[in-house]
């Protein structure tokens, strides 16, 4: 199995508060890795470090490495825009731009310099198809993205990520604001997408982690306590604290 | 459901398994006693009680399904429930074997006894004792004890061989004994199967503790 992303002894501080403590983890290519743990355990912080989303927060400090295809994305001289193009992100609340559906999807490619209408049309259609949204919106591409349902908005955000042709997709609780049916669609979409992309998902919903992922990491108080195949983690966790958490004894 | 309530349910579920287990132990003992003492009323009792055992098994299965649906159990909780679901099947089948022995006791009721029964009651005692200890190991989560019980199945297999050989000599010497001897072989077979089923229960104990499916002892039969 090829590691797409590896972290080595990754620690992170918000001011004096340590949010992550020496997390070393290897994320396999073309698989779905789920990160679980109680609120405040550091899983979202960890996810955001994988595409340098925490860079803009003042007074933060980081040690350790995040390797994308073996290259440390935090080493000086690395182009952050390129990192975020290669590692896209989908957030908890669907956050379409207040623009048309078309403009939402075309936004990334335009920023990266794609201006020819013909190419853009192609990218928009391809991305919406890949996000399983095309059939529902193809006749209304000029409609505002905000007018879509929550589940459709989230798929639009996924299409927007896909439009810049990333290699990794980070998902931060992508279904927590969605109803079960929309959740199911996103989960099916993830299964289809993993053939081409590597997916890392943070979720509070343990059934979701168990359903969709191949690998699961359990975080507690800034440490990654256990990381193993999802099937093993949910049937025979090795750490008592993992067992207590997943079986609802705390958290 | 709160975690404490879930824990109580899970505990209750295991208590139910013990109750079912003791019903099955009794069935093994009573069936053999009925055969040995030619007590037809007791044999009929075992047959009637089997329906209670079947019902109890269904009840436990329903409770397991309810817990799975409402609690989405994982890790050791899930392993316990999966083990219970499997153990109750084996318990019910052991009871069916006992019922089979009781039916043979009825069939042999009017016939003159072939011989005093010694090894068959011994097999029944062994099977019943193994069963009792396997459920004890389940409750105590004692994988080591469970593994040891599996090894004891060989002794039951040896007793079966012995009974089989002995009954064959009866049949060879006097063809008039064939019907009775064959029926006693069925009894021996029932007991041998019962002990095998106990080894299945032991495998579930190991699974509950370690999370790994292991085939521990492969029976000769």
Coordinates of C-alpha atoms in Angstrom, one line a residue, chain A residues 82-231:
Chain A
X82 CA -0.1 24.4 -5.0
X83 CA -0.4 22.3 -1.8
X84 CA -4.1 23.4 -1.4
X85 CA -4.7 22.6 -5.0
X86 CA -3.4 19.1 -4.5
X87 CA -5.1 18.6 -1.2
X88 CA -8.6 19.9 -1.3
X89 CA -11.0 20.4 1.6
X90 CA -14.7 20.0 2.3
X91 CA -16.1 21.6 5.4
X92 CA -18.8 20.8 8.0
X93 CA -21.3 23.4 6.8
X94 CA -21.7 23.5 3.0
X95 CA -20.2 26.8 2.0
X96 CA -21.0 27.6 -1.6
X97 CA -19.9 31.0 -2.8
X98 CA -22.9 33.4 -3.3
X99 CA -22.6 32.8 -7.0
X100 CA -24.1 30.6 -9.6
X101 CA -23.6 26.9 -9.6
X102 CA -21.4 27.2 -12.7
X103 CA -19.3 30.0 -11.1
X104 CA -18.8 28.0 -7.9
X105 CA -17.3 25.1 -9.8
X106 CA -15.4 27.2 -12.3
X107 CA -13.9 29.4 -9.5
X108 CA -10.9 27.2 -8.8
X109 CA -9.9 26.6 -12.4
X110 CA -10.3 30.3 -13.2
X111 CA -8.0 31.2 -10.2
X112 CA -5.5 28.7 -11.6
X113 CA -5.6 30.6 -14.9
X114 CA -8.1 28.6 -17.0
X115 CA -10.1 31.1 -19.0
X116 CA -11.2 29.5 -22.2
X117 CA -15.0 29.0 -22.0
X118 CA -14.9 25.7 -23.8
X119 CA -12.4 24.2 -21.3
X120 CA -14.3 25.6 -18.3
X121 CA -17.6 24.2 -19.6
X122 CA -15.9 20.8 -19.8
X123 CA -14.4 21.0 -16.3
X124 CA -17.7 22.2 -14.8
X125 CA -19.6 19.3 -16.3
X126 CA -17.0 16.7 -15.4
X127 CA -16.7 17.9 -11.8
X128 CA -20.5 18.1 -11.3
X129 CA -20.8 14.6 -12.8
X130 CA -18.1 13.3 -10.5
X131 CA -19.8 14.8 -7.6
X132 CA -23.1 13.1 -8.6
X133 CA -24.9 16.4 -9.0
X134 CA -24.9 17.0 -12.7
X135 CA -28.3 15.4 -13.5
X136 CA -29.9 17.5 -10.8
X137 CA -28.5 20.9 -11.8
X138 CA -27.6 20.7 -15.5
X139 CA -30.6 22.8 -16.6
X140 CA -30.0 25.4 -13.9
X141 CA -26.3 26.1 -13.9
X142 CA -27.0 29.8 -13.6
X143 CA -29.1 29.3 -10.5
X144 CA -27.4 30.5 -7.2
X145 CA -25.5 27.8 -5.4
X146 CA -27.2 28.9 -2.2
X147 CA -30.6 28.0 -3.6
X148 CA -29.7 24.3 -3.6
X149 CA -30.7 21.9 -0.7
X150 CA -28.1 21.2 2.0
X151 CA -27.1 17.9 0.5
X152 CA -26.8 19.4 -3.0
X153 CA -24.8 22.3 -1.6
X154 CA -22.3 19.9 -0.1
X155 CA -22.0 18.0 -3.3
X156 CA -21.5 21.3 -5.1
X157 CA -18.6 22.0 -2.7
X158 CA -17.2 18.6 -3.5
X159 CA -17.5 19.4 -7.2
X160 CA -15.7 22.7 -6.5
X161 CA -12.9 20.8 -4.9
X162 CA -12.8 18.3 -7.8
X163 CA -12.6 21.0 -10.4
X164 CA -9.0 21.8 -9.5
X165 CA -8.1 18.2 -9.9
X166 CA -6.7 17.5 -6.4
X167 CA -5.0 14.3 -5.3
X168 CA -6.3 14.2 -1.7
X169 CA -9.7 15.3 -0.4
X170 CA -10.0 16.3 3.3
X171 CA -13.5 16.2 4.7
X172 CA -14.3 17.8 8.0
X173 CA -17.5 16.2 9.2
X174 CA -19.0 16.6 5.8
X175 CA -22.4 15.1 6.7
X176 CA -23.0 16.5 10.2
X177 CA -25.4 19.2 8.8
X178 CA -27.2 16.8 6.4
X179 CA -30.2 14.5 6.7
X180 CA -29.7 10.7 6.4
X181 CA -30.6 10.5 2.7
X182 CA -28.1 13.3 1.7
X183 CA -25.6 11.6 4.0
X184 CA -26.0 8.4 2.2
X185 CA -25.4 10.2 -1.2
X186 CA -22.2 11.7 0.1
X187 CA -21.0 8.4 1.5
X188 CA -21.7 6.7 -1.9
X189 CA -19.9 9.5 -3.6
X190 CA -16.9 8.9 -1.3
X191 CA -16.8 5.3 -2.4
X192 CA -16.8 6.3 -6.0
X193 CA -14.2 9.1 -5.5
X194 CA -11.7 6.9 -3.7
X195 CA -10.8 5.2 -6.9
X196 CA -9.2 8.4 -8.1
X197 CA -8.5 10.3 -4.9
X198 CA -7.2 9.7 -1.4
X199 CA -9.8 10.7 1.2
X200 CA -9.4 11.6 4.8
X201 CA -12.5 12.3 6.8
X202 CA -13.1 13.6 10.3
X203 CA -16.3 12.4 11.7
X204 CA -18.2 12.4 15.0
X205 CA -20.4 9.7 13.7
X206 CA -18.8 6.4 14.4
X207 CA -21.2 4.4 12.3
X208 CA -20.1 6.5 9.4
X209 CA -16.4 5.9 10.1
X210 CA -17.2 2.2 10.3
X211 CA -19.3 2.3 7.1
X212 CA -17.1 4.3 4.8
X213 CA -13.5 3.9 5.8
X214 CA -10.7 1.4 5.4
X215 CA -8.6 2.8 8.2
X216 CA -9.5 4.6 11.4
X217 CA -7.4 6.6 13.7
X218 CA -8.6 7.4 17.3
X219 CA -7.5 10.7 18.8
X220 CA -7.7 11.6 22.4
X221 CA -6.3 14.7 24.1
X222 CA -4.0 15.6 21.2
X223 CA -2.6 12.1 20.7
X224 CA -3.3 9.5 18.3
X225 CA -3.9 6.4 20.5
X226 CA -4.8 3.8 18.0
X227 CA -4.6 3.5 14.2
X228 CA -5.6 0.3 12.4
X229 CA -7.9 -1.2 9.9
X230 CA -11.5 0.0 10.5
X231 CA -12.7 -3.6 10.8

